[in-house]
Coordinates of C-alpha atoms in Angstrom, one line a residue:
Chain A
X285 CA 0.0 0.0 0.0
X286 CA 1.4 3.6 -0.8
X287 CA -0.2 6.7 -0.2
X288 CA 1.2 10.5 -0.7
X289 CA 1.5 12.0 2.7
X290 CA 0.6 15.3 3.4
X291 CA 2.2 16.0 7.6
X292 CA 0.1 19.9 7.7
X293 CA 2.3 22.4 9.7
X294 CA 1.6 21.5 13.5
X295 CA 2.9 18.0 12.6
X296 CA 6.2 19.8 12.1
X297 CA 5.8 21.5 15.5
X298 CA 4.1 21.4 18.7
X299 CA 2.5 18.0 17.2
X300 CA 5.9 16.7 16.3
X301 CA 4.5 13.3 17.8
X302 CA 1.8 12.7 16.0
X303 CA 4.2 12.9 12.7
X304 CA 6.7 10.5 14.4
X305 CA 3.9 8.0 15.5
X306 CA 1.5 7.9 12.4
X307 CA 5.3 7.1 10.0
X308 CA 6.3 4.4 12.6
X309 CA 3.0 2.5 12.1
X310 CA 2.6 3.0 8.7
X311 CA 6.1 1.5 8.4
X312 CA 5.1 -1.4 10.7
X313 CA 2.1 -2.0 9.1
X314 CA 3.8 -1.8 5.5
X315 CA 2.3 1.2 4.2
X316 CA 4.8 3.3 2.0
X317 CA 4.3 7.2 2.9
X318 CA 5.2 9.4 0.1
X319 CA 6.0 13.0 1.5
X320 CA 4.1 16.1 -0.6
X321 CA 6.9 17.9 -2.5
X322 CA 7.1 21.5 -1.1
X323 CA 3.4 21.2 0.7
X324 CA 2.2 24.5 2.1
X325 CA -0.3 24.9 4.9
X326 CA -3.3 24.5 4.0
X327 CA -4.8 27.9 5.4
X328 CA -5.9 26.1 8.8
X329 CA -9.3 28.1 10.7
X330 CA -7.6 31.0 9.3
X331 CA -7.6 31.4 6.2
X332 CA -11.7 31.0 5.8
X333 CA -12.4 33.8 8.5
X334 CA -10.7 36.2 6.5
X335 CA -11.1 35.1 2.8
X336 CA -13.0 32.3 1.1
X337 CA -11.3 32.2 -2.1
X338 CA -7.9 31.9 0.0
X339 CA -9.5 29.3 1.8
X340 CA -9.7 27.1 -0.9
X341 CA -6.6 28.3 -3.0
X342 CA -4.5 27.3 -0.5
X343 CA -5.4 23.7 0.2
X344 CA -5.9 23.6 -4.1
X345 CA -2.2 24.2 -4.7
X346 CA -1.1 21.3 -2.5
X347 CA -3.8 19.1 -4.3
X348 CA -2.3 19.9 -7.7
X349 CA 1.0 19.1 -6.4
X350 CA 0.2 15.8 -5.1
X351 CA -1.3 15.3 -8.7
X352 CA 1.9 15.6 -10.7
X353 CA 3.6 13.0 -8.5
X354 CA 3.5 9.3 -8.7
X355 CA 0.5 7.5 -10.1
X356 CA -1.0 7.3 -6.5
X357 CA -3.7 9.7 -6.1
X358 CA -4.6 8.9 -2.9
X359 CA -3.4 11.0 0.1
X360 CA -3.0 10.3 3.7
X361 CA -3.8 13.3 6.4
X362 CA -3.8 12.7 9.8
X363 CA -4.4 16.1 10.6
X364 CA -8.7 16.7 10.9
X365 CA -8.3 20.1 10.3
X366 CA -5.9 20.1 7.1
X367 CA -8.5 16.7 6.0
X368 CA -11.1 19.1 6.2
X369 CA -9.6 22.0 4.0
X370 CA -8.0 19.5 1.3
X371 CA -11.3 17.8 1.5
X372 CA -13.3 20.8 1.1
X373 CA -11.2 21.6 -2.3
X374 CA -12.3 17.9 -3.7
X375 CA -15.7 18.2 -3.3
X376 CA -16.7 21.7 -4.2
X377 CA -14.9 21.3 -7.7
X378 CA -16.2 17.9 -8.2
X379 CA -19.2 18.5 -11.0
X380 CA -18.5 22.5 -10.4
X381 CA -16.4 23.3 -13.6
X382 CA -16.5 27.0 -12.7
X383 CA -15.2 26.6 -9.5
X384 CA -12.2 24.6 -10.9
X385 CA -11.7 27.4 -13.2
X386 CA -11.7 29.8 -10.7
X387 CA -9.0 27.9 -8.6
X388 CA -6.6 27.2 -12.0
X389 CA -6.4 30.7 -12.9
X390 CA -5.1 31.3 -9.8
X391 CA -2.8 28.0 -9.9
X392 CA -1.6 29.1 -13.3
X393 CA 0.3 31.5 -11.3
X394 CA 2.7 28.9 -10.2
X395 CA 2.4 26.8 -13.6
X396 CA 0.3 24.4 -11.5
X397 CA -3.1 22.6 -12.9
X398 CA -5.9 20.9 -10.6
X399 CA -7.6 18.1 -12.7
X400 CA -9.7 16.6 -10.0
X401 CA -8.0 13.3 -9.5
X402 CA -6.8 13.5 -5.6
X403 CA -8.8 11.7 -3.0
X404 CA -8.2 13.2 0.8
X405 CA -7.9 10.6 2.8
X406 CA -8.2 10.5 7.2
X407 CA -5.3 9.0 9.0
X408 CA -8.8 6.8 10.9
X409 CA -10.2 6.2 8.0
X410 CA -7.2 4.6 6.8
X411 CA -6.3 2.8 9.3
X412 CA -10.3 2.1 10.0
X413 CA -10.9 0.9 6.9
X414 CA -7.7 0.2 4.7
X415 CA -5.6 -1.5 7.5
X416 CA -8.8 -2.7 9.4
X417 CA -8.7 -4.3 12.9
X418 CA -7.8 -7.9 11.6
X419 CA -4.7 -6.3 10.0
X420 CA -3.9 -4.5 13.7
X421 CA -4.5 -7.3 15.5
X422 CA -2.0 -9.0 13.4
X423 CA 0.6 -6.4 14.6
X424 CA 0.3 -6.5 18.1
X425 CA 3.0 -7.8 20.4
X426 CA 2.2 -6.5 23.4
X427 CA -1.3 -6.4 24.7
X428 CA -3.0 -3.6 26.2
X429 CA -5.2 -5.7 28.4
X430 CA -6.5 -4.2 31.6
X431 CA -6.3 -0.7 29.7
X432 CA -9.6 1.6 29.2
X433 CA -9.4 4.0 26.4
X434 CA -11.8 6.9 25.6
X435 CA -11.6 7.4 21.5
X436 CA -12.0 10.9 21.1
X437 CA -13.0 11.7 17.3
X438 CA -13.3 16.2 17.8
X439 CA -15.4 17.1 14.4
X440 CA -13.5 18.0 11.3
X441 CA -12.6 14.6 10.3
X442 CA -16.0 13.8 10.8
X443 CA -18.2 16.7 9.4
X444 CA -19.4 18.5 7.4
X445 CA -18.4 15.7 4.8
X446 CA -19.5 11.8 5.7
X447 CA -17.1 9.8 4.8
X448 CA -16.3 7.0 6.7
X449 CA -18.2 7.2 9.9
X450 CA -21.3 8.2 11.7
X451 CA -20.8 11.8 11.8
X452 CA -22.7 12.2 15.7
X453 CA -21.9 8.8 16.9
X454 CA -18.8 7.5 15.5
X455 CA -17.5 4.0 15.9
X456 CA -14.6 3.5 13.7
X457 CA -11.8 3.7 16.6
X458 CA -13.5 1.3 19.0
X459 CA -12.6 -1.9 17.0
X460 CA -8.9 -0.5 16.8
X461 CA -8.6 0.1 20.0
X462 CA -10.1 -3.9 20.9
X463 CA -7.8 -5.0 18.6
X464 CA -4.9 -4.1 21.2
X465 CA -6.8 -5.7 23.8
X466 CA -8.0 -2.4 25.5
X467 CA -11.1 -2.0 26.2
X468 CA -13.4 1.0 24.4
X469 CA -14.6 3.6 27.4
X470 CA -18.3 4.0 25.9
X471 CA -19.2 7.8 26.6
X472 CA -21.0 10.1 24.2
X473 CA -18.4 12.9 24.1
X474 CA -16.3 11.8 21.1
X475 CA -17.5 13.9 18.7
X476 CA -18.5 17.2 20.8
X477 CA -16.5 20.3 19.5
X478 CA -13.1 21.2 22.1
X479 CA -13.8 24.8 21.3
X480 CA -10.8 24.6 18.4
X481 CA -8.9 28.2 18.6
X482 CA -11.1 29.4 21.3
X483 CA -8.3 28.4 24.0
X484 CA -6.8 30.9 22.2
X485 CA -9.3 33.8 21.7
X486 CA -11.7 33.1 24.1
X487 CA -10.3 30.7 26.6
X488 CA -13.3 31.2 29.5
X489 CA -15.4 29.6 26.4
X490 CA -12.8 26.7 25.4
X491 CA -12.2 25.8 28.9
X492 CA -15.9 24.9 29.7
X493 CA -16.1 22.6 26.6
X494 CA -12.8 21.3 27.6
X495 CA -14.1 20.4 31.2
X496 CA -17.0 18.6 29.4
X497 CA -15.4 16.2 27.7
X498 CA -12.2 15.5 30.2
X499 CA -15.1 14.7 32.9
X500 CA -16.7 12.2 30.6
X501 CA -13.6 10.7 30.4
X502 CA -13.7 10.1 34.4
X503 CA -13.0 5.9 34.4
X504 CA -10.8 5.8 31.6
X505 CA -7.0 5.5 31.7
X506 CA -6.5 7.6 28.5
X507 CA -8.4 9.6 25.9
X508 CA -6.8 9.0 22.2
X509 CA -7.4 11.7 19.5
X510 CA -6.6 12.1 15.7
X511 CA -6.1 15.9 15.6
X512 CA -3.1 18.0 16.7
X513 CA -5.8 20.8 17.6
X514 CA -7.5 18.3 19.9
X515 CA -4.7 17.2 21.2
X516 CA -3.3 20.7 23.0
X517 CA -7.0 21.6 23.9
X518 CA -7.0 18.2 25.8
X519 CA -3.9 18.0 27.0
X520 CA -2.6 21.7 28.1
X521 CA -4.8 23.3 30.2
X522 CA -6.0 20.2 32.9
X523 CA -4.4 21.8 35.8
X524 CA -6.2 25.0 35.4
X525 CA -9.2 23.2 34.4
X526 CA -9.2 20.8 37.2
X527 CA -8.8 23.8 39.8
X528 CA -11.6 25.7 38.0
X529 CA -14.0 22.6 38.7
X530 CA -12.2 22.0 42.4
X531 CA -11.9 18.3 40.3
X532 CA -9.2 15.8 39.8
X533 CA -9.8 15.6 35.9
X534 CA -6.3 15.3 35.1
X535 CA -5.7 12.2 32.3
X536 CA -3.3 10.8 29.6
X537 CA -4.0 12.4 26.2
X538 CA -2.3 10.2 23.5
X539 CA -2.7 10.4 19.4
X540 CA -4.1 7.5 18.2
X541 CA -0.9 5.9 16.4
X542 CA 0.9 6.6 19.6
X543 CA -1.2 4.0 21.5
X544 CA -1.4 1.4 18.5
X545 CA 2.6 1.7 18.5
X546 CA 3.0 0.7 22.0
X547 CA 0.9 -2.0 21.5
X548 CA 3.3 -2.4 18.3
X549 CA 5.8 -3.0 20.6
X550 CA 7.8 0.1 19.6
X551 CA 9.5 2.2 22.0
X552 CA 8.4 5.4 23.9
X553 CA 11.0 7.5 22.4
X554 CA 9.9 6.6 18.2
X555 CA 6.6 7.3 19.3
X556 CA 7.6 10.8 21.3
X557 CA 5.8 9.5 24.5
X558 CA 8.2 12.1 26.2
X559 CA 6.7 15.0 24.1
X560 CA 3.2 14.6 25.2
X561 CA 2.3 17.3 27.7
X562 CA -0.1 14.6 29.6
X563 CA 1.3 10.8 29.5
X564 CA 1.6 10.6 33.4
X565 CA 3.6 7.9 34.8
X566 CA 1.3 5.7 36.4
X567 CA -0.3 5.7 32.6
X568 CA 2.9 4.3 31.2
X569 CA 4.3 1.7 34.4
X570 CA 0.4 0.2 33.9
X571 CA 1.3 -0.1 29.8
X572 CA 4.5 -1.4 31.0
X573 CA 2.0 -4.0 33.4
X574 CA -0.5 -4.7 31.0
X575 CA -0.7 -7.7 29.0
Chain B
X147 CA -21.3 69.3 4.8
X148 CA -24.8 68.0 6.2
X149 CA -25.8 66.4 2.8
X150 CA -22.0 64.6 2.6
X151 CA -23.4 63.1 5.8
X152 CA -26.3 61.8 4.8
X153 CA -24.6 60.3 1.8
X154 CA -21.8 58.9 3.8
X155 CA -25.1 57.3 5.8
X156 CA -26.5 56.4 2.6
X157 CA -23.7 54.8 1.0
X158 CA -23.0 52.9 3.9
X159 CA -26.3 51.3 4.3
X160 CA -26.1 50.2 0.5
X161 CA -22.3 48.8 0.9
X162 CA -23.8 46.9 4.0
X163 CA -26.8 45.2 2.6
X164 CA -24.6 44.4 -0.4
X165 CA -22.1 42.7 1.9
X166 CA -24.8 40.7 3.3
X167 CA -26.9 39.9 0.3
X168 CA -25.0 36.7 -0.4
X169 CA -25.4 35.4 2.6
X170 CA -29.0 36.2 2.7
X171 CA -28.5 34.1 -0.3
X172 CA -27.2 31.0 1.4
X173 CA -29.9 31.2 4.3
X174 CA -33.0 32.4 2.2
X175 CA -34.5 29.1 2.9
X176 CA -34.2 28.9 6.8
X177 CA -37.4 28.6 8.4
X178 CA -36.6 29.5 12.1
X179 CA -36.9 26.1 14.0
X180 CA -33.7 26.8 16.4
X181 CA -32.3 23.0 15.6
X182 CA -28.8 25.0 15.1
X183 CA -29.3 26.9 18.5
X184 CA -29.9 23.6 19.9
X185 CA -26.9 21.8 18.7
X186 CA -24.7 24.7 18.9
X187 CA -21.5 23.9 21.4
X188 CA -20.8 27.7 21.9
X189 CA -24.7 28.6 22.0
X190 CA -24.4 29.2 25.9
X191 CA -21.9 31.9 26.0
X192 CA -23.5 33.8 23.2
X193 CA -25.7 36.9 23.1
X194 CA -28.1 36.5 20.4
X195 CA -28.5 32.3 19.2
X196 CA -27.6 31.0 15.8
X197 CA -31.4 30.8 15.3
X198 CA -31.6 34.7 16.3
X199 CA -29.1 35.6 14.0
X200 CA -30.1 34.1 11.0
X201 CA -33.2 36.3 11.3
X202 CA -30.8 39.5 11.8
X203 CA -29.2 38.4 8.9
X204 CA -32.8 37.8 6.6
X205 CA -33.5 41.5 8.4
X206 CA -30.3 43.1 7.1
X207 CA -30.0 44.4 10.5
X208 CA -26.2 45.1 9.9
X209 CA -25.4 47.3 13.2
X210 CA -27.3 44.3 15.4
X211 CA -25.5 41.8 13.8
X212 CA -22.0 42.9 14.3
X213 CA -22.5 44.5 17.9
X214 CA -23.2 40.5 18.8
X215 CA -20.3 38.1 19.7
X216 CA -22.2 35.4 17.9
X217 CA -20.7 34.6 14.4
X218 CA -17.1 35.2 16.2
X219 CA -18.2 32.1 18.8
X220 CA -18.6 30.0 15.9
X221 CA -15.6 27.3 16.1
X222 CA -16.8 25.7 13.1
X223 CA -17.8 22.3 14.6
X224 CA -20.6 21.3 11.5
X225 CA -22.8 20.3 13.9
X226 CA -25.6 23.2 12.6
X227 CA -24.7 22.7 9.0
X228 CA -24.8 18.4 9.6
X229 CA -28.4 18.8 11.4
X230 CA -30.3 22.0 9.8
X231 CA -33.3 20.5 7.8
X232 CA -33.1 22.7 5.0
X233 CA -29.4 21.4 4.9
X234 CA -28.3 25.0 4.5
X235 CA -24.5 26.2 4.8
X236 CA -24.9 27.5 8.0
X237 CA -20.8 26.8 9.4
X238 CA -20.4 28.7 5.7
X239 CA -22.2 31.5 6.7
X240 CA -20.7 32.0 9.6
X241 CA -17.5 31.8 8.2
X242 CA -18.6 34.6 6.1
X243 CA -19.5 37.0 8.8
X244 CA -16.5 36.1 9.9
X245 CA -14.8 37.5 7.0
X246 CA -17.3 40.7 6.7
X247 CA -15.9 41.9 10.2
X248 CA -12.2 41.0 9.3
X249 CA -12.2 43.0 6.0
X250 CA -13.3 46.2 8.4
X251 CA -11.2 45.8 11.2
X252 CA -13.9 46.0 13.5
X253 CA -12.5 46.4 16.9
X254 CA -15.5 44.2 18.4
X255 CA -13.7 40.9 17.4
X256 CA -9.9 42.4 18.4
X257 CA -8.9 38.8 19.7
X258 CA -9.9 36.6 16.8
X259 CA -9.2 38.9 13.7
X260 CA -5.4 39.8 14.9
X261 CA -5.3 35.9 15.7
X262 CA -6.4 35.2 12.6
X263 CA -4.1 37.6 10.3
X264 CA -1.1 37.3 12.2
X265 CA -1.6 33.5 11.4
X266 CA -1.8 34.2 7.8
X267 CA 0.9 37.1 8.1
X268 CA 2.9 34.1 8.7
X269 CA 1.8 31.7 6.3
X270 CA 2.4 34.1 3.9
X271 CA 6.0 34.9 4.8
X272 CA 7.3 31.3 4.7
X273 CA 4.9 28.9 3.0
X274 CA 4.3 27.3 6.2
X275 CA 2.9 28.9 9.8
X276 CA 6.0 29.5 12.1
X277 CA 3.8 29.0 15.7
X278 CA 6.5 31.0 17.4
X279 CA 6.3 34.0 15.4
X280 CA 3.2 33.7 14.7
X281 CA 2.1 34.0 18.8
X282 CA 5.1 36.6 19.2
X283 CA 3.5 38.5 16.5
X284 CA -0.3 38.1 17.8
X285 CA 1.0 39.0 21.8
X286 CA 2.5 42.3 20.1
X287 CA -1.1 43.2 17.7
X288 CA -3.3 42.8 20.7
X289 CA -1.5 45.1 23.1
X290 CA -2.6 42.9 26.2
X291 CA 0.3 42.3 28.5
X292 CA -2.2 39.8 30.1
X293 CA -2.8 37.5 26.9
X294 CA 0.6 36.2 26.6
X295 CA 1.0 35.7 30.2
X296 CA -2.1 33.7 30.5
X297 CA 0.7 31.1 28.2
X298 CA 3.6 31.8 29.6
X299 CA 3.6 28.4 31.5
X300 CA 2.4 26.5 28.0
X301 CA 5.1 28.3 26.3
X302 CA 7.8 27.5 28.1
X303 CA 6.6 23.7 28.1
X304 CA 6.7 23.9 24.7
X305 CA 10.0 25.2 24.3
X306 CA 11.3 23.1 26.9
X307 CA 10.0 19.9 24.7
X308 CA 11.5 21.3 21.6
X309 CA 8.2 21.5 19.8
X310 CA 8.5 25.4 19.1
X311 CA 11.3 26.9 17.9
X312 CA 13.2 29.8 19.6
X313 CA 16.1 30.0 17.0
X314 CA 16.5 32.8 14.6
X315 CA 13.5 32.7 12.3
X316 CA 14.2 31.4 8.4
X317 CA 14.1 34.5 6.5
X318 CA 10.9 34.8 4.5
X319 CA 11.2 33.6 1.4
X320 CA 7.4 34.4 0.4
X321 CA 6.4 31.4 -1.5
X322 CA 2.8 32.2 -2.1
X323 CA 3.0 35.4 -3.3
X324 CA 1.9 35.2 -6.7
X325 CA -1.3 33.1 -4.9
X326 CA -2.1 35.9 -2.4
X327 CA -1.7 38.7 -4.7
X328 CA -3.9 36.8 -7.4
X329 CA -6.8 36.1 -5.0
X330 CA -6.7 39.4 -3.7
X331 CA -6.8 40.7 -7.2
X332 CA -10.0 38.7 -8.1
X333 CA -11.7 39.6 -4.6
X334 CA -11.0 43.5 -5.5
X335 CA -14.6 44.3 -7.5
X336 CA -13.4 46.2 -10.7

């Protein structure tokens, strides 16, 4: 299996282990990853609150890219919010030739040319669906048995587009997650919103959905998400959230491939345990136990 | 003088129903039935409701409409646009309030706008976003010693881990230029 790969800017920083993680798996699992020549950022939450031809010229120019390269038109994100954007570009020019033109004449800038063969793919949906839980199962060499794991899904990968899950009451991780012999914390906050770049802007408002869903975790031993926008919100702010509710809600945040790559058997460090801002010790000595 | 005024009135009122026609456009069709109030995430912390606005927005009630904190609460979670049952853009819409207030600077949404632009300040200067500069630069627009404290402790976590850069910046090498100034130049009405 090959698929182009396309990492999005926080993969590069403050979700360096998220990058690290999703290439160790793929390489375990014997997917090839080919890296997007010269990718730019996709214009994040950004670049559609100030302009909406912007919004899709961005992620459009990437596209065209990945289009010239290889004869594999399928590309891997496991960023929601870049999956979103890229996504966006696919399905508003499929059957809209106006909007395609739109988006080559400003592409013809750079001598580039969108035909409309890329397909965005989700890092879940790929290992949901392409790999599948057999194929994981297959992979594991050290079983997470005794473990409870909250799968926490956020929305972008999930909606507005429905592509390879229930878009309110998504299931696709909890088979994953049983195939490392954890058990799936059932809950009903795995697709509420975590308030995205309020923690920035408006933190009184991201804090209170933050709280939310790190109470509804209470029971589990970690929550594992598949966005590096998720991730901070979850992760960076439990101490103040915790003395905001007079609470204990503090709790391992892991990505997704980071989990499946200790069950893997690979090490902390190639899965960049130690640059999590939430994998608490007791967390890891009771990985260390499981099994 | 008096008649410039009225004019200057004038004009503005046409401008601002003209910036709000399309999206009186994309929500022509909503029928009031609050099932986007209802599975709004941010609903609780807003002024006026998602349902609320929409009617501002069919009213062309421009000055209501961008007094509320509303639209700038949206954190584009699709859960409106997934649910409304006239499957209207409504996460779209938003969006494009969003961008009304942005193009005037309006000092209502301070916070997200300069959040916003200094993020795409630095997409624009190297291709990719540069987090560092990009929060150095936003601390700096909003002239609130308190923001960046309120990350101070994140920050240095951050650095500490390696995951943001404090080196010398790369200089800007401008990649998407020719994009930028080509969308700008087919958003600028003739």
């Amino acid at each position: 299996m090959r698929y182009l790969y396309y990492p999005g800017c926080s993969l590069e920083g403050t979700a360096i282990e998220y990058n690290l993680s999703t290439r160790c798996i793929m390489h375990m699992a014997g997917v090839e990853l080919v890296e997007i020549d010269d990718w730019t950022c996709c214009g994040a939450s950004a670049a559609e609150a100030t302009s909406d031809l912007l919004s899709l010229a961005l992620p459009a120019r990437n596209l065209a890219i990945a289009e010239k390269m290889e004869d594999v038109d399928e590309i891997l994100v496991p960023c929601s919010a870049c999956y979103l954007n890229l996504k966006k570009v696919e399905e508003k020019t499929r059957g809209d030739q106006r909007m395609m033109n739109t988006l080559n004449t400003i592409l013809a800038e750079e001598n580039l040319r969108l035909q409309g063969r890329a397909v965005v793919r989700h890092l879940l949906d790929v290992i949901a669906n392409d790999l599948g839980a057999q194929k994981i199962l297959s992979l594991v060499k050290h079983s997470l048995r005794g473990l409870i794991i909250a799968p926490y899904y956020g929305c972008q990968c999930l909606r507005p587009y429905t592509v390879f899950d229930d878009p309110e009451v998504p299931q696709s991780m909890e088979p994953i997650i049983e195939a490392t012999g954890a058990k799936a914390h059932h809950w009903d906050m795995g697709a509420t919103c975590c308030g995205a770049s309020h923690m920035n802007t408006r933190m009184d408002v991201g804090i209170e959905l933050v709280a939310h869903i790190l109470e509804g975790a209470k029971g589990a031993d970690a929550i594992v998400t598949v966005c590096p926008m998720c991730q901070m919100n979850l992760e960076a702010h439990q101490r103040k959230i915790s003395h905001w509710r007079h609470a204990e809600l503090d709790i391992t945040i892991l990505y997704l491939p980071q989990l499946l790559g200790l069950a893997f058997g690979i090490s902390e460090e190639e899965l960049g345990l130690n640059l999590n801002l939430s994998a608490s010790d007791a967390f890891l000595e009771k990985i260390q136990k499981a099994a | 003088m008096k008649t410039a005024t009225n004019l200057d009135v004038y004009y503005e009122a046409v401008s601002a129903s003209d910036k709000l026609a399309p999206i009186q456009e994309m929500i022509r069709a909503c029928m009031q039935c609050g099932t986007c109030t209802g599975s709004c995430p941010n609903a609780f912390a807003m002024d006026y409701t998602p349902r609320q606005l929409w009617r501002l927005v069919l009213l062309g009630q421009k000055d209501e409409i961008f007094r509320s904190k509303t639209f700038s609460l949206c954190s584009d979670c699709y859960l409106c646009t997934l649910r409304c049952p006239r499957g209207l853009h409504l996460t779209e819409a938003m969006d494009a309030l969003k961008q009304i207030a942005a193009g005037e600077n309006r000092a209502e949404y301070k916070y997200s706008i300069l959040f916003n632009k200094n993020f795409m300040q630095s997409v624009r200067r190297h291709g990719r976003v540069k987090e560092m500069e990009f929060m150095t630069n936003y601390f700096t627009a909003v002239k609130n010693p308190l923001v960046p404290f309120r990350f101070a402790s994140l920050g240095i976590k951050l650095i500490a881990k390696g995951k943001v850069s404090v080196s010398w910046l790369p200089k800007a090498r401008f990649p998407l230029e020719k994009i930028f100034q080509k969308v700008n130049e087919l958003e600028t009405p003739p």
